[in-house]
């Protein structure tokens, strides 16, 4: 079968075989299919969406285009989690140790952030000394001893996805649910897990703008993941406001650490984050066969007894990090309310956009992050504020006064404050079962 046949089959809506996807992925990986033909196939796939069974075949072909982390020999169950990303989403920092404290084994490969949603590797690299370039043997050894290891995605993990994803980015073919599904799941399968919890976020701070769009992606991930041999649980979660109080790399690490250390002292933003972590951890345990009451009690015990905190410090220390040397911003500027009323909305995109503008995230792949930059929220939706009350504190390397995108007015624009207002009800998390 020639590459032109592969494109023609897709263009004409014919069912494509696993062998066809293997040929496509080998050509993408080896560079033997030129970008213009891969791009033509991608546009055909965008216009003629893959069926769930084709998507499962493409997923496996992409996963098998590179190496797979061997989990054999590590204590079962092997679980991974994936979030589609959001503002203040430091969930992996909480869940990796929490899973380990609950008896699950997780080897996780994470990426960097671009734009308003941060990447776990960037967050962890804000900890002086923390190593993210771990060999497969080192990841396995650490996961065997403490239950959790996390490294940066390597070049040989689903290499066909890397090529196809880069082309999708520049050919207006990102927004295809089957292609997104195959892209996400191929990396997870190559990462070695057999159980997977997926947190699909929706809202202004997420990749999927609406609940319905996120739900459609969640359902596709569940169907295709199952067809590809994984046990999958998918949740759709709210990203229409920042998750937790901290947005910014070192600040998010500090927040996760403080919440695991003193969960009872969490402020309302921290409590919301812990509620979601708790929910996802219970779903993970039940997915691996633990009955609901036992799962709930294990998660609660791991948090309340300090077992999850002990796993967190063991993990960071194992990977060389020194939490006592987290960078601290030179300037900390409170942003005060200029209106009295109820906080009805906190726009995650506006807050994260200002953090990126101050150097706390990347606008382009080449940007260098300032890890100490970010913001700490002091209010939640539904809070009453008076004029002069602090809304958030900006952590920056330079004074923010003259900054066009991160001025006090820009931060304030992230808050909708309405006298007598009532914030709309939104569920924090919904499990998708179809
Ligand atoms: N994340 C991925 O890894 N792939 C996509 O296609 C979209 C989001």
Coordinates of C-alpha atoms and ligand atoms in Angstrom, one line a residue:
X1 CA 0.0 0.0 0.0
X2 CA 1.5 3.4 -1.0
X3 CA 1.2 6.6 1.0
X4 CA -1.2 7.9 -1.6
X5 CA -3.4 4.9 -1.0
X6 CA -3.4 5.7 2.8
X7 CA -4.5 9.3 2.0
X8 CA -7.1 8.2 -0.6
X9 CA -8.7 5.6 1.8
X10 CA -9.1 8.3 4.5
X11 CA -10.3 10.9 2.0
X12 CA -13.0 8.5 0.7
X13 CA -14.1 7.4 4.2
X14 CA -13.0 3.8 3.9
X15 CA -12.3 1.8 7.0
X16 CA -8.5 1.8 7.6
X17 CA -6.7 -1.3 9.0
X18 CA -4.2 -1.6 11.8
X19 CA -1.6 -2.3 9.1
X20 CA -2.4 1.0 7.4
X21 CA -1.9 2.9 10.7
X22 CA 1.3 1.0 11.3
X23 CA 2.6 2.1 7.9
X24 CA 1.5 5.7 8.6
X25 CA 3.2 5.7 12.0
X26 CA 6.4 4.1 10.8
X27 CA 6.6 6.7 8.0
X28 CA 6.0 9.5 10.4
X29 CA 8.6 8.2 12.9
X30 CA 11.3 7.5 10.3
X31 CA 10.7 10.6 8.2
X32 CA 10.0 8.4 5.1
X33 CA 6.6 10.0 4.6
X34 CA 7.0 13.7 3.9
X35 CA 5.2 16.3 6.0
X36 CA 3.0 17.3 3.1
X37 CA 1.6 13.7 2.8
X38 CA 1.2 13.3 6.6
X39 CA -0.6 16.7 6.6
X40 CA -2.9 15.6 3.8
X41 CA -3.8 12.5 5.8
X42 CA -4.4 14.5 8.9
X43 CA -6.8 16.9 7.1
X44 CA -8.6 13.9 5.6
X45 CA -8.8 12.4 9.2
X46 CA -10.1 15.7 10.5
X47 CA -12.9 15.7 7.8
X48 CA -13.6 12.0 7.9
X49 CA -13.3 11.2 11.7
X50 CA -11.8 7.8 12.6
X51 CA -14.3 5.3 14.2
X52 CA -13.6 4.2 17.8
X53 CA -12.1 0.9 16.6
X54 CA -9.9 2.7 14.0
X55 CA -8.9 5.2 16.8
X56 CA -7.9 2.2 19.0
X57 CA -5.8 0.8 16.1
X58 CA -4.1 4.2 15.5
X59 CA -3.5 4.6 19.3
X60 CA -1.7 1.2 19.4
X61 CA 0.2 1.9 16.2
X62 CA 1.4 5.2 17.7
X63 CA 2.2 3.6 21.1
X64 CA 4.2 0.9 19.4
X65 CA 6.1 3.3 17.2
X66 CA 8.6 3.6 20.0
X67 CA 9.6 2.0 23.3
X68 CA 7.3 1.0 26.1
X69 CA 8.2 1.3 29.8
X70 CA 8.3 -2.3 31.1
X71 CA 6.3 -2.5 34.3
X72 CA 6.7 -6.2 34.8
X73 CA 8.1 -7.0 38.2
X74 CA 6.7 -3.9 39.9
X75 CA 4.0 -4.2 42.5
X76 CA 0.5 -4.2 41.0
X77 CA -1.8 -2.4 40.3
X78 CA -0.1 -0.1 37.8
X79 CA -1.9 3.1 37.6
X80 CA -1.4 6.4 35.7
X81 CA -3.4 9.6 35.6
X82 CA -3.7 12.2 33.0
X83 CA -5.1 15.7 33.1
X84 CA -5.8 17.6 29.9
X85 CA -4.3 20.6 31.7
X86 CA -5.6 23.7 33.4
X87 CA -4.7 26.8 35.4
X88 CA -3.2 26.0 38.8
X89 CA -3.6 22.2 38.1
X90 CA -1.0 20.8 40.4
X91 CA -3.0 17.6 40.8
X92 CA -0.1 15.2 39.9
X93 CA 2.0 16.6 42.7
X94 CA -0.8 15.6 45.1
X95 CA -2.0 12.4 43.5
X96 CA 1.3 10.7 42.8
X97 CA 2.2 10.5 46.5
X98 CA -1.4 9.9 47.5
X99 CA -1.7 6.9 45.1
X100 CA 1.6 5.5 46.4
X101 CA 0.4 5.9 50.0
X102 CA -2.8 4.0 49.0
X103 CA -0.7 1.1 47.6
X104 CA -0.8 1.8 43.9
X105 CA 2.3 1.9 41.7
X106 CA 2.7 4.9 39.3
X107 CA 5.5 5.6 36.8
X108 CA 4.5 8.9 35.2
X109 CA 6.0 10.7 32.2
X110 CA 5.0 14.4 32.1
X111 CA 5.5 17.3 29.7
X112 CA 6.2 21.0 29.8
X113 CA 3.6 23.8 29.6
X114 CA 2.8 26.1 26.8
X115 CA 0.5 29.1 27.1
X116 CA -1.8 29.4 30.0
X117 CA -1.8 25.8 31.3
X118 CA 1.4 24.8 33.2
X119 CA 3.3 21.6 32.8
X120 CA 4.2 19.3 35.6
X121 CA 7.9 19.1 34.6
X122 CA 8.1 22.9 34.8
X123 CA 6.6 22.9 38.3
X124 CA 9.0 20.3 39.5
X125 CA 12.0 21.9 37.9
X126 CA 11.3 24.9 40.2
X127 CA 12.6 22.8 43.1
X128 CA 16.4 23.2 43.2
X129 CA 18.2 20.0 42.4
X130 CA 15.1 18.1 41.2
X131 CA 16.0 15.6 38.4
X132 CA 13.5 15.0 35.7
X133 CA 15.8 13.1 33.2
X134 CA 15.6 9.7 34.7
X135 CA 16.5 6.5 32.9
X136 CA 13.8 3.8 32.6
X137 CA 15.8 1.7 35.1
X138 CA 15.9 4.5 37.6
X139 CA 12.2 5.2 37.2
X140 CA 11.4 1.5 37.7
X141 CA 13.7 1.2 40.7
X142 CA 12.2 4.2 42.5
X143 CA 8.7 3.1 41.8
X144 CA 9.5 -0.3 43.2
X145 CA 10.8 1.2 46.4
X146 CA 8.4 4.1 47.1
X147 CA 5.5 3.5 44.7
X148 CA 6.0 6.7 42.5
X149 CA 8.5 8.0 40.0
X150 CA 8.1 10.9 37.6
X151 CA 10.3 11.8 34.6
X152 CA 10.2 13.9 31.5
X153 CA 8.8 12.4 28.3
X154 CA 11.6 10.9 26.2
X155 CA 12.2 11.1 22.5
X156 CA 11.4 7.4 22.0
X157 CA 8.0 7.6 23.7
X158 CA 5.3 7.3 20.9
X159 CA 7.6 9.1 18.4
X160 CA 4.9 9.0 15.7
X161 CA 2.6 11.1 17.9
X162 CA 5.3 13.7 18.3
X163 CA 5.6 14.2 14.6
X164 CA 1.9 14.1 13.9
X165 CA 1.1 16.4 16.9
X166 CA 3.6 19.0 15.6
X167 CA 1.9 18.9 12.2
X168 CA -1.6 19.1 13.6
X169 CA -0.5 22.2 15.5
X170 CA 0.2 24.0 12.1
X171 CA -2.5 22.4 9.9
X172 CA -5.7 23.3 11.9
X173 CA -6.3 19.7 12.7
X174 CA -5.8 19.8 16.5
X175 CA -9.6 19.9 17.3
X176 CA -10.4 16.3 16.2
X177 CA -11.6 14.1 19.1
X178 CA -10.3 10.8 17.6
X179 CA -6.8 12.4 16.9
X180 CA -6.7 13.9 20.4
X181 CA -7.8 10.6 21.9
X182 CA -5.1 8.6 20.0
X183 CA -2.4 11.2 20.9
X184 CA -3.2 11.2 24.6
X185 CA -3.7 7.4 25.0
X186 CA -0.7 6.4 22.9
X187 CA 1.7 8.1 25.3
X188 CA -0.1 6.6 28.3
X189 CA 0.1 3.1 26.8
X190 CA 3.8 3.6 26.0
X191 CA 4.3 4.7 29.6
X192 CA 3.4 1.2 30.7
X193 CA 0.2 1.5 32.8
X194 CA -2.7 -0.8 32.6
X195 CA -5.2 1.4 34.7
X196 CA -5.7 5.0 33.8
X197 CA -7.7 7.8 35.4
X198 CA -8.4 10.7 33.1
X199 CA -9.3 14.2 34.3
X200 CA -10.8 16.0 31.3
X201 CA -11.1 19.7 32.1
X202 CA -13.5 22.2 30.7
X203 CA -13.9 25.9 30.9
X204 CA -11.9 29.1 30.2
X205 CA -8.7 27.7 31.7
X206 CA -8.8 24.5 29.7
X207 CA -8.2 23.1 26.3
X208 CA -11.9 22.1 26.0
X209 CA -14.1 25.2 26.4
X210 CA -17.5 23.6 27.3
X211 CA -18.7 20.7 29.5
X212 CA -20.2 19.0 26.4
X213 CA -17.0 19.1 24.4
X214 CA -15.1 17.8 27.4
X215 CA -17.7 15.1 27.9
X216 CA -17.4 14.0 24.3
X217 CA -13.6 13.7 24.6
X218 CA -13.9 11.9 28.0
X219 CA -16.3 9.4 26.4
X220 CA -14.0 8.8 23.4
X221 CA -11.0 8.3 25.8
X222 CA -13.0 5.8 27.7
X223 CA -14.2 3.8 24.7
X224 CA -10.9 3.8 22.9
X225 CA -8.8 3.2 25.9
X226 CA -10.9 0.2 26.8
X227 CA -10.7 -1.1 23.2
X228 CA -6.9 -0.6 23.4
X229 CA -6.7 -2.9 26.5
X230 CA -6.6 -0.4 29.4
X231 CA -9.0 -0.1 32.3
X232 CA -10.1 3.5 32.2
X233 CA -12.1 5.9 34.4
X234 CA -12.8 9.4 33.0
X235 CA -13.9 12.5 34.9
X236 CA -15.0 15.8 33.5
X237 CA -13.9 18.6 35.9
X238 CA -14.4 22.3 36.2
X239 CA -11.6 24.6 35.0
X240 CA -13.7 27.8 34.8
X241 CA -11.7 29.1 37.8
X242 CA -8.2 28.4 38.9
X243 CA -7.6 25.2 40.8
X244 CA -6.3 25.9 44.3
X245 CA -4.9 29.2 45.4
X246 CA -1.5 29.2 43.6
X247 CA -0.8 29.7 39.9
X248 CA 2.9 29.6 39.0
X249 CA 5.5 26.9 39.3
X250 CA 7.3 27.2 42.7
X251 CA 4.1 28.6 44.3
X252 CA 2.1 25.5 43.1
X253 CA 4.8 23.1 44.5
X254 CA 4.6 25.0 47.8
X255 CA 0.8 24.8 47.9
X256 CA 0.8 21.0 47.1
X257 CA 3.4 20.4 49.8
X258 CA 1.5 22.5 52.4
X259 CA -1.8 20.7 51.6
X260 CA -0.3 17.3 52.1
X261 CA 1.5 18.3 55.2
X262 CA -1.5 20.1 56.9
X263 CA -4.7 19.1 55.1
X264 CA -6.8 20.3 58.0
X265 CA -5.3 23.8 57.7
X266 CA -6.4 24.2 54.0
X267 CA -8.1 27.4 53.0
X268 CA -11.3 27.1 50.9
X269 CA -9.2 27.1 47.6
X270 CA -7.0 24.4 49.1
X271 CA -10.1 22.5 50.3
X272 CA -11.5 22.5 46.8
X273 CA -8.2 21.1 45.4
X274 CA -8.1 18.4 48.1
X275 CA -11.7 17.5 47.4
X276 CA -10.9 16.9 43.8
X277 CA -7.7 15.0 44.7
X278 CA -9.7 12.8 47.1
X279 CA -12.3 12.1 44.5
X280 CA -9.8 11.2 41.8
X281 CA -7.9 8.9 44.2
X282 CA -11.1 7.1 45.2
X283 CA -12.0 6.6 41.5
X284 CA -8.5 5.3 40.9
X285 CA -8.7 2.8 43.8
X286 CA -12.2 1.6 42.7
X287 CA -11.0 1.2 39.1
X288 CA -8.3 -1.2 40.4
X289 CA -10.9 -3.3 42.2
X290 CA -11.1 -1.8 45.7
X291 CA -14.7 -1.5 47.1
X292 CA -15.9 2.1 47.5
X293 CA -16.0 2.2 51.3
X294 CA -12.5 0.8 51.6
X295 CA -11.2 3.2 48.9
X296 CA -12.7 6.2 50.7
X297 CA -11.2 5.1 54.0
X298 CA -7.8 4.4 52.5
X299 CA -7.6 7.8 50.8
X300 CA -8.8 9.6 53.9
X301 CA -6.3 7.8 56.1
X302 CA -3.4 8.4 53.7
X303 CA -4.1 12.1 53.8
X304 CA -4.9 12.5 57.6
X305 CA -2.1 10.3 58.9
X306 CA 0.6 12.1 57.0
X307 CA 1.3 8.9 54.9
X308 CA 0.8 10.9 51.6
X309 CA 3.0 13.7 52.9
X310 CA 5.7 11.2 53.7
X311 CA 5.5 9.8 50.2
X312 CA 5.7 13.4 48.8
X313 CA 8.9 14.2 50.7
X314 CA 10.4 10.8 49.9
X315 CA 9.7 11.3 46.2
X316 CA 11.1 14.8 46.0
X317 CA 14.2 13.8 48.0
X318 CA 14.8 10.6 45.9
X319 CA 14.8 12.8 42.7
X320 CA 17.3 15.2 44.3
X321 CA 15.0 18.1 45.1
X322 CA 15.4 20.4 48.1
X323 CA 12.1 21.9 49.1
X324 CA 13.7 24.3 51.6
X325 CA 15.3 26.2 48.7
X326 CA 12.2 26.9 46.5
X327 CA 12.8 30.3 44.8
X328 CA 11.0 33.3 46.3
X329 CA 9.9 36.3 44.2
X330 CA 11.6 39.7 44.8
X331 CA 8.3 41.5 44.6
X332 CA 5.0 40.5 46.2
X333 CA 2.2 42.9 45.4
X334 CA -1.3 42.6 46.7
X335 CA -4.1 43.5 44.3
X336 CA -7.0 45.1 46.1
X337 CA -10.7 45.2 45.3
X338 CA -12.0 48.4 43.9
X339 CA -15.6 47.3 44.0
X340 CA -17.6 45.8 46.9
X341 CA -19.9 42.8 46.3
X342 CA -19.9 39.0 45.7
X343 CA -17.1 37.4 43.7
X344 CA -19.1 35.6 41.0
X345 CA -16.3 34.7 38.6
X346 CA -12.5 34.3 38.7
X347 CA -11.3 34.0 35.1
X348 CA -8.4 31.5 34.9
X349 CA -7.3 32.6 31.5
X350 CA -7.0 36.2 32.6
X351 CA -5.0 35.2 35.7
X352 CA -2.7 32.8 33.9
X353 CA -2.2 35.2 31.0
X354 CA -0.8 37.8 33.4
X355 CA 1.4 35.1 35.0
X356 CA 2.8 34.1 31.6
X357 CA 3.3 37.8 30.8
X358 CA 5.5 38.2 33.9
X359 CA 7.6 35.2 32.9
X360 CA 5.9 32.5 34.9
X361 CA 4.9 30.5 31.8
X362 CA 5.9 30.1 28.2
X363 CA 4.3 32.1 25.3
X364 CA 6.6 30.2 22.9
X365 CA 8.4 26.9 23.2
X366 CA 11.8 28.8 23.4
X367 CA 10.8 31.0 26.4
X368 CA 12.7 30.4 29.7
X369 CA 10.4 30.3 32.7
X370 CA 11.0 32.3 35.9
X371 CA 9.9 29.7 38.5
X372 CA 9.3 32.1 41.3
X373 CA 6.7 34.1 39.4
X374 CA 3.0 33.6 39.9
X375 CA 0.0 34.6 42.0
X376 CA -1.8 33.5 45.2
X377 CA -5.6 33.9 45.3
X378 CA -7.1 35.2 48.5
X379 CA -10.8 34.8 47.5
X380 CA -13.1 32.2 46.1
X381 CA -16.3 32.4 44.0
X382 CA -19.1 33.3 46.4
X383 CA -17.0 35.4 48.8
X384 CA -18.1 38.8 49.8
X385 CA -15.4 41.5 49.4
X386 CA -15.2 45.1 50.5
X387 CA -13.2 47.9 48.7
X388 CA -9.6 47.5 49.7
X389 CA -9.8 43.7 50.4
X390 CA -6.9 41.7 48.9
X391 CA -8.0 39.6 45.9
X392 CA -4.6 38.1 45.2
X393 CA -0.9 38.6 45.7
X394 CA 1.3 38.8 42.6
X395 CA 4.8 37.3 42.9
X396 CA 7.1 38.9 40.3
X397 CA 10.7 39.5 39.5
X398 CA 10.1 43.2 38.8
X399 CA 7.6 45.8 39.9
X400 CA 4.3 45.3 38.0
X401 CA 3.2 48.9 37.9
X402 CA 4.3 49.7 34.4
X403 CA 3.4 46.3 32.9
X404 CA 0.8 46.5 30.1
X405 CA -0.6 42.9 30.5
X406 CA 0.1 42.3 34.2
X407 CA -0.7 45.7 35.7
X408 CA -3.0 45.9 38.8
X409 CA -5.9 46.6 36.4
X410 CA -5.2 43.5 34.4
X411 CA -5.3 41.3 37.5
X412 CA -8.4 42.9 38.7
X413 CA -10.1 42.2 35.3
X414 CA -9.9 38.6 36.2
X415 CA -12.5 39.0 39.0
X416 CA -16.1 39.6 38.4
X417 CA -17.5 41.3 41.6
X418 CA -21.2 42.0 41.6
X419 CA -23.1 43.7 44.5
X420 CA -25.7 41.1 45.6
X421 CA -24.5 38.7 43.0
X422 CA -24.8 34.9 43.2
X423 CA -22.3 32.7 41.5
X424 CA -23.6 30.0 39.1
X425 CA -23.5 26.5 40.5
X426 CA -21.1 24.2 38.7
X427 CA -20.2 20.6 39.6
X428 CA -16.5 20.1 40.5
X429 CA -16.3 16.7 39.0
X430 CA -18.6 14.3 37.0
X431 CA -17.7 10.7 36.2
X432 CA -18.4 9.9 32.6
X433 CA -19.9 6.4 32.3
X434 CA -21.0 6.2 28.6
Ligands
LIG1 N1 -2.7 16.6 24.4 C1 -2.1 15.7 23.7 O1 -1.2 15.0 24.2 N2 -2.5 15.5 22.4 C2 -3.5 16.2 21.9 O2 -3.8 15.9 20.7 C3 -4.1 17.2 22.6 C4 -3.7 17.3 23.9

